[in-house]
Short mmCIF file of C-alpha atoms and ligand atoms in Angstrom, two decimals:
data_model
loop_
_atom_site.label_atom_id
_atom_site.label_comp_id
_atom_site.label_asym_id
_atom_site.label_seq_id
_atom_site.Cartn_x
_atom_site.Cartn_y
_atom_site.Cartn_z
CA MET A 1 119.11 120.13 101.16
CA THR A 2 116.00 122.31 101.19
CA ASP A 3 115.32 125.80 102.44
CA ILE A 4 111.95 124.80 103.89
CA GLU A 5 112.01 125.04 107.67
CA GLN A 6 112.01 121.46 108.97
CA ARG A 7 109.48 122.00 111.72
CA ARG A 8 105.76 121.27 112.12
CA ILE A 9 103.96 124.63 112.01
CA LEU A 10 100.17 125.03 112.08
CA HIS A 11 98.68 128.42 111.26
CA THR A 12 95.14 127.24 110.61
CA GLU A 13 93.01 124.20 111.20
CA ILE A 14 93.78 121.32 108.79
CA PRO A 15 92.62 121.58 106.07
CA GLY A 16 92.83 125.37 106.16
CA PRO A 17 90.41 127.79 104.47
CA LEU A 18 92.41 128.12 101.23
CA SER A 19 92.72 124.35 100.86
CA ARG A 20 88.99 123.95 101.51
CA GLU A 21 88.17 126.50 98.84
CA ARG A 22 90.36 124.71 96.28
CA HIS A 23 88.98 121.32 97.26
CA ALA A 24 85.45 122.59 96.59
CA ARG A 25 86.57 123.59 93.10
CA ARG A 26 88.24 120.24 92.56
CA GLN A 27 84.94 118.53 93.29
CA ARG A 28 83.37 120.42 90.41
CA GLU A 29 86.21 119.66 88.00
CA VAL A 30 87.53 116.18 88.91
CA PRO A 31 85.51 112.95 89.05
CA SER A 32 84.65 111.66 92.50
CA GLY A 33 86.31 108.31 91.72
CA PHE A 34 89.63 109.88 92.79
CA GLY A 35 89.78 109.62 96.56
CA VAL A 36 92.00 111.80 98.74
CA THR A 37 93.74 110.99 102.01
CA LEU A 38 94.04 114.58 103.23
CA PRO A 39 92.47 117.39 101.19
CA ILE A 40 95.20 119.99 101.59
CA PHE A 41 96.62 121.70 98.53
CA VAL A 42 100.40 121.67 98.43
CA GLU A 43 102.44 124.76 97.74
CA ARG A 44 105.91 123.26 98.14
CA ALA A 45 107.61 120.30 99.77
CA GLY A 46 111.09 119.16 100.72
CA GLY A 47 112.99 117.15 103.33
CA GLY A 48 110.32 115.87 105.69
CA ILE A 49 107.91 118.78 105.25
CA VAL A 50 104.92 119.51 103.04
CA VAL A 51 103.85 123.18 102.98
CA ASP A 52 100.21 123.79 102.13
CA VAL A 53 98.59 126.83 100.53
CA ASP A 54 97.55 128.09 103.99
CA GLY A 55 101.22 128.14 105.02
CA ASN A 56 101.01 125.13 107.34
CA HIS A 57 104.06 122.86 107.60
CA LEU A 58 103.01 119.23 107.82
CA VAL A 59 105.34 116.33 108.54
CA ASP A 60 105.37 113.98 105.58
CA LEU A 61 105.18 110.34 106.66
CA GLY A 62 103.79 109.20 103.32
CA CYS A 63 106.19 110.32 100.58
CA GLY A 64 103.32 110.40 98.07
CA ILE A 65 103.08 106.63 98.68
CA ALA A 66 106.75 105.71 98.97
CA VAL A 67 107.96 107.87 96.09
CA THR A 68 109.91 110.85 97.44
CA SER A 69 112.46 108.87 99.46
CA VAL A 70 115.11 111.50 98.67
CA GLY A 71 112.66 114.30 99.56
CA ALA A 72 110.21 116.05 97.23
CA SER A 73 112.71 118.63 95.98
CA ASP A 74 116.11 116.97 96.25
CA PRO A 75 118.63 119.35 94.61
CA GLY A 76 120.28 116.44 92.80
CA VAL A 77 116.95 115.59 91.19
CA VAL A 78 115.82 119.17 90.56
CA GLU A 79 119.10 120.27 88.93
CA ARG A 80 119.22 117.33 86.56
CA VAL A 81 115.57 117.76 85.62
CA ARG A 82 116.18 121.45 84.82
CA GLU A 83 119.24 120.68 82.76
CA GLN A 84 117.55 117.88 80.79
CA ALA A 85 114.34 119.87 80.18
CA GLY A 86 116.45 122.66 78.70
CA ARG A 87 118.05 120.27 76.18
CA PHE A 88 115.08 118.11 75.13
CA THR A 89 111.96 116.80 76.84
CA HIS A 90 111.23 113.75 74.72
CA THR A 91 112.34 111.77 71.69
CA CYS A 92 110.73 108.37 72.37
CA PHE A 93 113.48 105.83 72.96
CA MET A 94 111.97 103.60 70.26
CA VAL A 95 112.52 106.41 67.72
CA THR A 96 115.92 107.88 68.66
CA GLU A 97 118.17 107.08 71.60
CA TYR A 98 119.69 109.08 74.48
CA ASP A 99 122.22 108.42 77.24
CA GLY A 100 119.94 108.86 80.28
CA PHE A 101 117.95 105.72 79.46
CA VAL A 102 121.09 103.59 79.15
CA GLU A 103 122.62 105.11 82.28
CA VAL A 104 119.55 104.28 84.39
CA ALA A 105 119.55 100.77 82.94
CA ALA A 106 123.23 100.34 83.80
CA ALA A 107 122.65 101.63 87.35
CA LEU A 108 119.79 99.17 87.96
CA ASN A 109 121.78 96.31 86.41
CA ARG A 110 124.54 97.12 88.90
CA LEU A 111 122.34 97.72 91.98
CA THR A 112 119.84 94.83 91.79
CA PRO A 113 120.76 91.56 93.54
CA GLY A 114 122.94 89.00 91.77
CA ASP A 115 126.08 89.36 89.68
CA HIS A 116 124.70 87.57 86.59
CA GLU A 117 124.38 89.42 83.29
CA LYS A 118 121.32 91.67 83.34
CA ARG A 119 119.24 93.95 81.16
CA THR A 120 116.84 96.71 82.19
CA ALA A 121 113.76 97.89 80.31
CA LEU A 122 112.29 101.23 81.38
CA PHE A 123 108.61 102.12 81.46
CA THR A 124 106.51 104.75 83.17
CA THR A 125 104.35 103.40 86.00
CA GLY A 126 104.68 100.56 88.49
CA ALA A 127 101.72 98.73 87.01
CA GLU A 128 103.35 98.94 83.58
CA ALA A 129 106.54 97.40 84.97
CA VAL A 130 104.57 94.51 86.47
CA GLU A 131 102.62 93.98 83.23
CA ASN A 132 105.84 93.87 81.27
CA ALA A 133 107.42 91.45 83.73
CA VAL A 134 104.45 89.15 83.02
CA LYS A 135 104.75 89.63 79.26
CA ILE A 136 108.48 88.88 79.36
CA SER A 137 107.97 85.82 81.58
CA ARG A 138 105.31 84.45 79.23
CA ALA A 139 107.50 85.07 76.18
CA TYR A 140 110.49 83.36 77.84
CA THR A 141 108.65 80.32 79.18
CA GLY A 142 105.90 79.94 76.59
CA ARG A 143 103.55 79.36 79.55
CA PRO A 144 100.35 81.26 80.43
CA ALA A 145 99.81 81.16 84.20
CA VAL A 146 100.81 83.77 86.78
CA VAL A 147 100.80 83.13 90.53
CA VAL A 148 100.24 85.93 93.04
CA PHE A 149 99.62 86.07 96.78
CA ASP A 150 97.02 87.13 99.31
CA HIS A 151 97.30 90.85 100.22
CA ALA A 152 99.05 91.54 96.90
CA TYR A 153 98.92 94.90 95.18
CA HIS A 154 100.33 95.16 91.68
CA GLY A 155 98.36 97.99 90.06
CA ARG A 156 95.09 99.22 88.58
CA THR A 157 95.41 98.28 84.89
CA SER A 158 93.38 95.40 83.54
CA LEU A 159 96.06 92.76 84.03
CA THR A 160 97.48 94.10 87.29
CA MET A 161 93.99 94.65 88.72
CA ALA A 162 93.49 90.91 88.36
CA MET A 163 96.79 90.39 90.20
CA THR A 164 95.81 92.77 93.01
CA ALA A 165 93.97 91.01 95.84
CA LYS A 166 91.72 93.64 97.38
CA GLN A 167 88.29 94.03 95.88
CA MET A 168 87.25 97.45 97.23
CA PRO A 169 88.22 99.94 95.87
CA TYR A 170 90.57 98.47 93.26
CA LYS A 171 88.41 95.87 91.48
CA HIS A 172 84.83 96.57 92.49
CA SER A 173 82.59 96.93 89.39
CA PHE A 174 85.59 96.83 87.01
CA GLY A 175 85.59 93.17 85.90
CA PRO A 176 85.76 90.85 84.07
CA PHE A 177 89.36 90.21 84.97
CA SER A 178 92.29 88.85 83.03
CA PRO A 179 92.47 85.01 82.98
CA GLU A 180 95.31 82.75 84.15
CA ILE A 181 95.97 84.64 87.39
CA TYR A 182 96.05 82.32 90.43
CA ARG A 183 96.20 83.45 94.05
CA VAL A 184 97.80 81.53 96.89
CA PRO A 185 98.11 82.36 100.61
CA THR A 186 101.25 84.10 101.81
CA ALA A 187 102.97 83.31 105.10
CA ASP A 188 101.25 86.06 107.09
CA PRO A 189 102.71 85.96 110.60
CA PHE A 190 99.80 87.83 112.21
CA ARG A 191 96.75 86.37 110.49
CA GLY A 192 97.86 83.46 108.37
CA ALA A 193 99.89 80.33 108.19
CA PRO A 194 103.51 79.84 109.27
CA ALA A 195 106.19 79.66 106.57
CA GLU A 196 106.21 75.85 106.26
CA GLU A 197 102.46 75.53 105.99
CA ALA A 198 102.10 78.42 103.52
CA TYR A 199 104.89 76.99 101.39
CA ALA A 200 103.28 73.54 101.36
CA ARG A 201 100.00 75.11 100.26
CA PHE A 202 101.77 77.13 97.54
CA ALA A 203 103.51 74.05 96.12
CA ASP A 204 100.30 72.02 96.37
CA VAL A 205 98.18 74.59 94.48
CA LEU A 206 100.78 74.84 91.72
CA ARG A 207 101.04 71.06 91.40
CA THR A 208 97.38 70.10 91.72
CA GLN A 209 95.36 73.11 90.54
CA ILE A 210 97.45 74.99 87.99
CA GLY A 211 100.08 72.56 86.74
CA VAL A 212 103.68 73.52 87.45
CA ASP A 213 104.63 73.39 83.77
CA ARG A 214 101.91 75.93 82.94
CA VAL A 215 103.30 78.59 85.30
CA ALA A 216 105.24 81.40 83.64
CA ALA A 217 105.85 83.53 86.70
CA VAL A 218 105.37 83.87 90.43
CA VAL A 219 105.09 87.54 91.31
CA ALA A 220 105.69 88.54 94.94
CA GLU A 221 106.11 91.73 96.91
CA PRO A 222 108.86 91.11 99.50
CA ILE A 223 106.62 93.10 101.86
CA ALA A 224 102.97 93.42 100.84
CA GLY A 225 102.56 97.21 100.68
CA GLU A 226 99.00 98.30 100.01
CA GLY A 227 97.90 94.97 101.51
CA GLY A 228 99.04 96.05 104.98
CA PHE A 229 102.85 95.98 105.21
CA VAL A 230 102.70 92.22 105.70
CA VAL A 231 106.25 90.90 106.06
CA PRO A 232 106.13 87.23 105.04
CA ALA A 233 107.38 84.83 107.71
CA GLU A 234 111.10 84.22 107.42
CA GLY A 235 112.04 81.48 105.02
CA PHE A 236 108.83 81.55 102.98
CA LEU A 237 109.95 83.63 100.01
CA PRO A 238 113.37 81.96 99.69
CA ARG A 239 111.58 78.60 99.41
CA VAL A 240 109.16 79.99 96.84
CA ALA A 241 112.08 81.35 94.82
CA GLU A 242 113.82 77.98 95.09
CA PHE A 243 110.67 76.19 93.87
CA CYS A 244 110.59 78.54 90.88
CA ARG A 245 114.23 77.85 90.05
CA ALA A 246 113.67 74.09 90.24
CA ASN A 247 110.63 74.26 87.96
CA GLY A 248 111.60 76.74 85.25
CA ILE A 249 109.27 79.43 86.62
CA VAL A 250 110.35 83.07 86.51
CA PHE A 251 110.46 84.53 90.04
CA VAL A 252 109.49 88.20 89.87
CA ALA A 253 110.03 90.51 92.85
CA ASP A 254 107.66 93.46 92.77
CA GLU A 255 109.90 95.98 94.54
CA VAL A 256 107.84 98.96 93.38
CA GLN A 257 107.13 100.03 96.97
CA THR A 258 109.95 98.28 98.86
CA GLY A 259 112.84 98.92 96.49
CA LEU A 260 115.62 101.51 96.39
CA ALA A 261 116.63 101.71 100.06
CA ARG A 262 113.17 101.94 101.67
CA THR A 263 113.49 98.86 103.90
CA GLY A 264 117.08 99.40 105.03
CA ARG A 265 118.63 97.51 102.12
CA MET A 266 118.76 98.60 98.49
CA PHE A 267 116.16 95.88 97.75
CA ALA A 268 113.92 94.17 100.29
CA VAL A 269 114.66 90.69 98.91
CA GLU A 270 118.22 91.17 100.18
CA HIS A 271 117.00 90.71 103.76
CA GLU A 272 116.59 87.03 102.94
CA GLY A 273 119.36 86.71 100.35
CA ILE A 274 116.94 86.15 97.46
CA VAL A 275 118.16 86.75 93.91
CA PRO A 276 115.02 87.23 91.77
CA ASP A 277 114.98 86.52 88.05
CA LEU A 278 113.19 89.82 87.41
CA VAL A 279 112.83 92.87 89.65
CA CYS A 280 110.18 95.56 89.13
CA THR A 281 110.96 99.05 90.36
CA ALA A 282 109.14 102.39 90.15
CA LYS A 283 108.15 104.99 92.78
CA ALA A 284 111.45 106.01 94.47
CA LEU A 285 113.35 105.26 91.25
CA GLY A 286 112.19 108.44 89.52
CA GLY A 287 112.68 110.74 92.52
CA GLY A 288 109.12 112.00 91.97
CA LEU A 289 108.96 111.71 88.20
CA PRO A 290 107.13 108.80 86.58
CA LEU A 291 109.63 106.07 85.78
CA SER A 292 109.57 102.31 86.22
CA ALA A 293 111.76 99.41 85.28
CA VAL A 294 112.04 95.68 84.83
CA THR A 295 115.55 94.44 85.51
CA GLY A 296 116.53 90.83 85.09
CA ARG A 297 118.54 87.97 83.71
CA ALA A 298 119.80 88.79 80.22
CA GLU A 299 118.54 85.51 78.74
CA ILE A 300 115.01 86.17 80.02
CA MET A 301 114.92 89.85 79.12
CA ASP A 302 116.35 89.20 75.64
CA SER A 303 113.85 86.44 74.85
CA VAL A 304 111.27 88.97 73.62
CA HIS A 305 111.11 89.66 69.87
CA VAL A 306 112.40 93.02 68.61
CA GLY A 307 109.69 95.65 68.98
CA GLY A 308 107.83 93.63 71.63
CA LEU A 309 108.66 96.03 74.45
CA GLY A 310 108.17 99.77 74.56
CA GLY A 311 105.79 102.67 75.07
CA THR A 312 105.72 106.26 73.87
CA TYR A 313 106.95 107.62 77.19
CA ALA A 314 108.89 104.55 78.36
CA GLY A 315 112.03 105.88 80.02
CA ASN A 316 111.26 109.52 79.32
CA PRO A 317 114.50 111.56 79.32
CA ILE A 318 113.42 113.96 82.08
CA ALA A 319 112.33 111.05 84.26
CA CYS A 320 115.68 109.35 83.57
CA ALA A 321 117.56 112.50 84.55
CA ALA A 322 115.54 112.62 87.78
CA ALA A 323 116.29 108.95 88.43
CA LEU A 324 120.03 109.49 88.01
CA GLY A 325 119.80 112.30 90.57
CA ALA A 326 117.72 110.18 92.95
CA LEU A 327 120.01 107.15 92.64
CA GLU A 328 123.04 109.32 93.26
CA SER A 329 121.45 110.77 96.40
CA ILE A 330 120.44 107.31 97.61
CA GLU A 331 123.97 105.95 97.19
CA ARG A 332 125.97 109.03 98.25
CA GLN A 333 123.92 109.62 101.38
CA ASP A 334 123.65 105.89 102.15
CA LEU A 335 119.87 106.20 102.40
CA ALA A 336 119.54 102.45 102.90
CA GLY A 337 121.57 102.91 106.08
CA ARG A 338 119.39 105.87 106.98
CA ALA A 339 116.24 103.79 106.47
CA ALA A 340 117.64 101.17 108.84
CA GLU A 341 118.33 103.91 111.40
CA ILE A 342 114.77 105.19 111.03
CA GLY A 343 113.48 101.69 111.73
CA ALA A 344 115.76 101.29 114.74
CA ARG A 345 114.53 104.63 116.08
CA VAL A 346 110.79 104.25 115.48
CA LEU A 347 110.07 100.53 115.80
CA PRO A 348 110.76 100.33 119.57
CA ARG A 349 108.35 103.21 120.12
CA LEU A 350 105.65 101.46 118.10
CA ARG A 351 106.28 98.23 120.04
CA GLU A 352 105.93 100.12 123.30
CA LEU A 353 102.53 101.35 122.06
CA ALA A 354 101.49 97.83 121.12
CA GLY A 355 102.46 96.70 124.61
CA SER A 356 100.27 99.29 126.32
CA VAL A 357 97.32 99.75 123.94
CA PRO A 358 95.31 96.55 123.29
CA ALA A 359 93.79 97.98 120.09
CA VAL A 360 97.24 97.78 118.50
CA GLY A 361 97.18 94.19 117.32
CA ASP A 362 100.49 94.14 115.54
CA VAL A 363 103.52 96.26 114.77
CA ARG A 364 105.70 95.35 111.81
CA GLY A 365 107.84 96.43 108.91
CA ARG A 366 111.45 96.93 107.98
CA GLY A 367 113.55 100.08 107.89
CA ALA A 368 111.45 103.11 106.95
CA MET A 369 108.43 100.97 105.99
CA LEU A 370 106.58 100.54 109.29
CA ALA A 371 103.00 99.90 110.32
CA LEU A 372 100.53 99.55 113.16
CA GLU A 373 97.59 97.17 112.69
CA PHE A 374 94.45 98.03 114.67
CA VAL A 375 92.04 95.42 116.03
CA GLU A 376 89.10 95.14 118.40
CA PRO A 377 90.83 94.81 121.79
CA GLY A 378 91.26 91.25 122.95
CA GLY A 379 91.22 89.60 119.53
CA LYS A 380 92.22 89.97 115.91
CA THR A 381 89.02 91.40 114.48
CA PRO A 382 90.19 94.24 112.21
CA SER A 383 89.23 97.75 113.27
CA PRO A 384 89.34 100.03 110.23
CA THR A 385 87.49 102.73 112.17
CA THR A 386 90.32 102.93 114.73
CA ALA A 387 92.94 103.19 111.98
CA ALA A 388 90.92 105.94 110.29
CA ALA A 389 90.47 107.82 113.58
CA VAL A 390 94.18 107.61 114.39
CA ALA A 391 95.05 108.90 110.91
CA LYS A 392 92.54 111.73 111.25
CA TYR A 393 93.95 112.75 114.63
CA CYS A 394 97.44 112.88 113.10
CA HIS A 395 96.26 114.83 110.04
CA GLU A 396 94.54 117.46 112.16
CA ARG A 397 97.81 117.98 114.03
CA GLY A 398 99.94 118.26 110.92
CA VAL A 399 101.27 114.72 110.56
CA LEU A 400 100.54 113.13 107.20
CA VAL A 401 100.16 109.37 107.67
CA LEU A 402 98.55 106.89 105.28
CA THR A 403 96.37 103.88 105.93
CA CYS A 404 96.41 100.58 104.06
CA GLY A 405 95.63 96.90 104.46
CA THR A 406 93.32 94.24 103.12
CA TYR A 407 91.02 95.22 106.02
CA SER A 408 91.87 98.96 105.84
CA ASN A 409 92.94 98.77 109.48
CA VAL A 410 96.63 99.60 109.17
CA VAL A 411 98.36 102.94 109.69
CA ARG A 412 101.62 102.97 107.76
CA LEU A 413 104.71 105.13 107.96
CA LEU A 414 106.79 105.89 104.87
CA PRO A 415 108.90 108.90 105.81
CA PRO A 416 111.38 110.42 103.38
CA LEU A 417 114.70 108.74 104.12
CA VAL A 418 116.31 112.18 104.46
CA ILE A 419 113.92 113.27 107.23
CA ASP A 420 115.45 115.17 110.13
CA PHE A 421 115.39 112.93 113.23
CA GLU A 422 113.96 115.62 115.53
CA LEU A 423 111.13 116.13 113.08
CA LEU A 424 110.57 112.39 112.87
CA ASP A 425 110.47 112.11 116.67
CA ASP A 426 107.95 114.94 116.82
CA ALA A 427 105.73 113.16 114.30
CA VAL A 428 105.97 109.87 116.18
CA ASP A 429 105.04 111.73 119.39
CA VAL A 430 101.86 112.90 117.66
CA LEU A 431 101.15 109.38 116.41
CA ALA A 432 101.68 107.92 119.89
CA GLU A 433 99.35 110.52 121.38
CA ALA A 434 96.80 109.70 118.67
CA VAL A 435 96.92 105.99 119.44
CA ARG A 436 96.59 106.56 123.21
CA LYS A 437 93.74 109.09 122.87
CA VAL A 438 91.79 107.37 120.11
CA ALA A 439 92.42 103.71 120.78
CA GLY A 440 93.71 103.58 124.37
N1 LIG B 1 103.31 97.32 92.80
C1 LIG B 1 104.00 96.87 95.10
O1 LIG B 1 102.86 99.41 95.69
C2 LIG B 1 101.63 101.14 93.74
C3 LIG B 1 99.07 102.48 94.72
C4 LIG B 1 98.28 103.69 94.94
P1 LIG B 1 101.75 102.48 89.94
N2 LIG B 1 101.19 101.36 95.07
C5 LIG B 1 100.43 102.57 95.30
C6 LIG B 1 96.91 103.60 94.35
O2 LIG B 1 95.97 103.50 95.13
O3 LIG B 1 96.80 103.64 93.12
C7 LIG B 1 102.24 99.79 93.42
C8 LIG B 1 102.83 98.99 94.41
C9 LIG B 1 103.36 97.75 94.06
C10 LIG B 1 102.76 98.06 91.83
C11 LIG B 1 102.22 99.31 92.10
C12 LIG B 1 101.64 100.10 90.97
O4 LIG B 1 102.40 101.24 90.73
O5 LIG B 1 102.92 103.38 89.67
O6 LIG B 1 100.71 103.08 90.85
O7 LIG B 1 101.17 101.93 88.69
#
């Protein structure tokens, strides 16, 4: 699958001297508003390994934030990209058409939950998919309001920034925000209300504060990603979806981070048998190239006037070629099954850590989307410093983990679904050592 040796190899300290030199240059050329998790410069990547310019092999437990599920240089993706780039790089699908766009649409219409008639519109980024899902829902219902949840992340554009919950760094100093966005609590099993109570609150806010007949869409991540890998308590989302169905509200699943095999099913809503009206995908869809989609009921998708949807790069042909390669790899290699195996392999080890280290407040996730939440021992007070220290310990030893969470106190694991199990075990060993040394 890749000729990169699938082993953690450290030649220098992390970051190494060549990465440090390049990072210094970056600081002179790139605005400081771009943060960086680990300032190493990448030379190549594939399977479960990222090779930096100093020749170090790091284990990738981040996938560029849940993107490279098939690996960062999957031959199926690379070959198709090469072939497409050699024929044409762009036409703009609104100007002249090409097969790749329609093939990706057909694949998503087939793969997303539900056997109703569907349509798929392609865009470029996840935020753009979410924005378009809102536009389509408003056009279909003729209603203005959009309901989102605590811990939600939907993007950084003006509309999606309003839909995103966390103030720092996503919203701070960037307002005013788009109107008609309403936030309700989710059923957060660790910090919030149980499913029944959260659902009652949801229904109450819609009835008494917004007006049910003013709500165009409820937009939910089946697992809140950036917000801390919060898996809503069982039964909550199905009831929300049912409420939407009963009240003419479009139920939108934001599967940008969870979708396309990541959680052990093709889509995370499948864990609870939910059939959303619209599904947003991006990230893993493009196999590393920028591509996003809104897939949904034909009558909703077709309610928009001709010319109302689009974008210069929407469904770019090279990105579509990459997506066809990625989707083929996901299906052929049963990467949903592989994600479930990753979860079955890693989750017990994380639980063992939680049992022995009081600073681990919670362990959660599904499939290859797993997280540890750090707290002050003995309570639930978030400890972002512990999460940062654990991540730093891992980084210095060549394991690339990411943090997240409303309180920035969560270390999350998003390995490529093709990762070699020995390599994965090695990385989890390092993580376990980090937790014991730093937080134990
Ligand atoms: N919806 C559920 O996870 C992107 C954000 C990284 P874009 N998550 C990573 C960052 O800090 O910018 C995301 C998501 C969910 C929407 C998005 C937005 O996707 O492709 O980043 O626009």
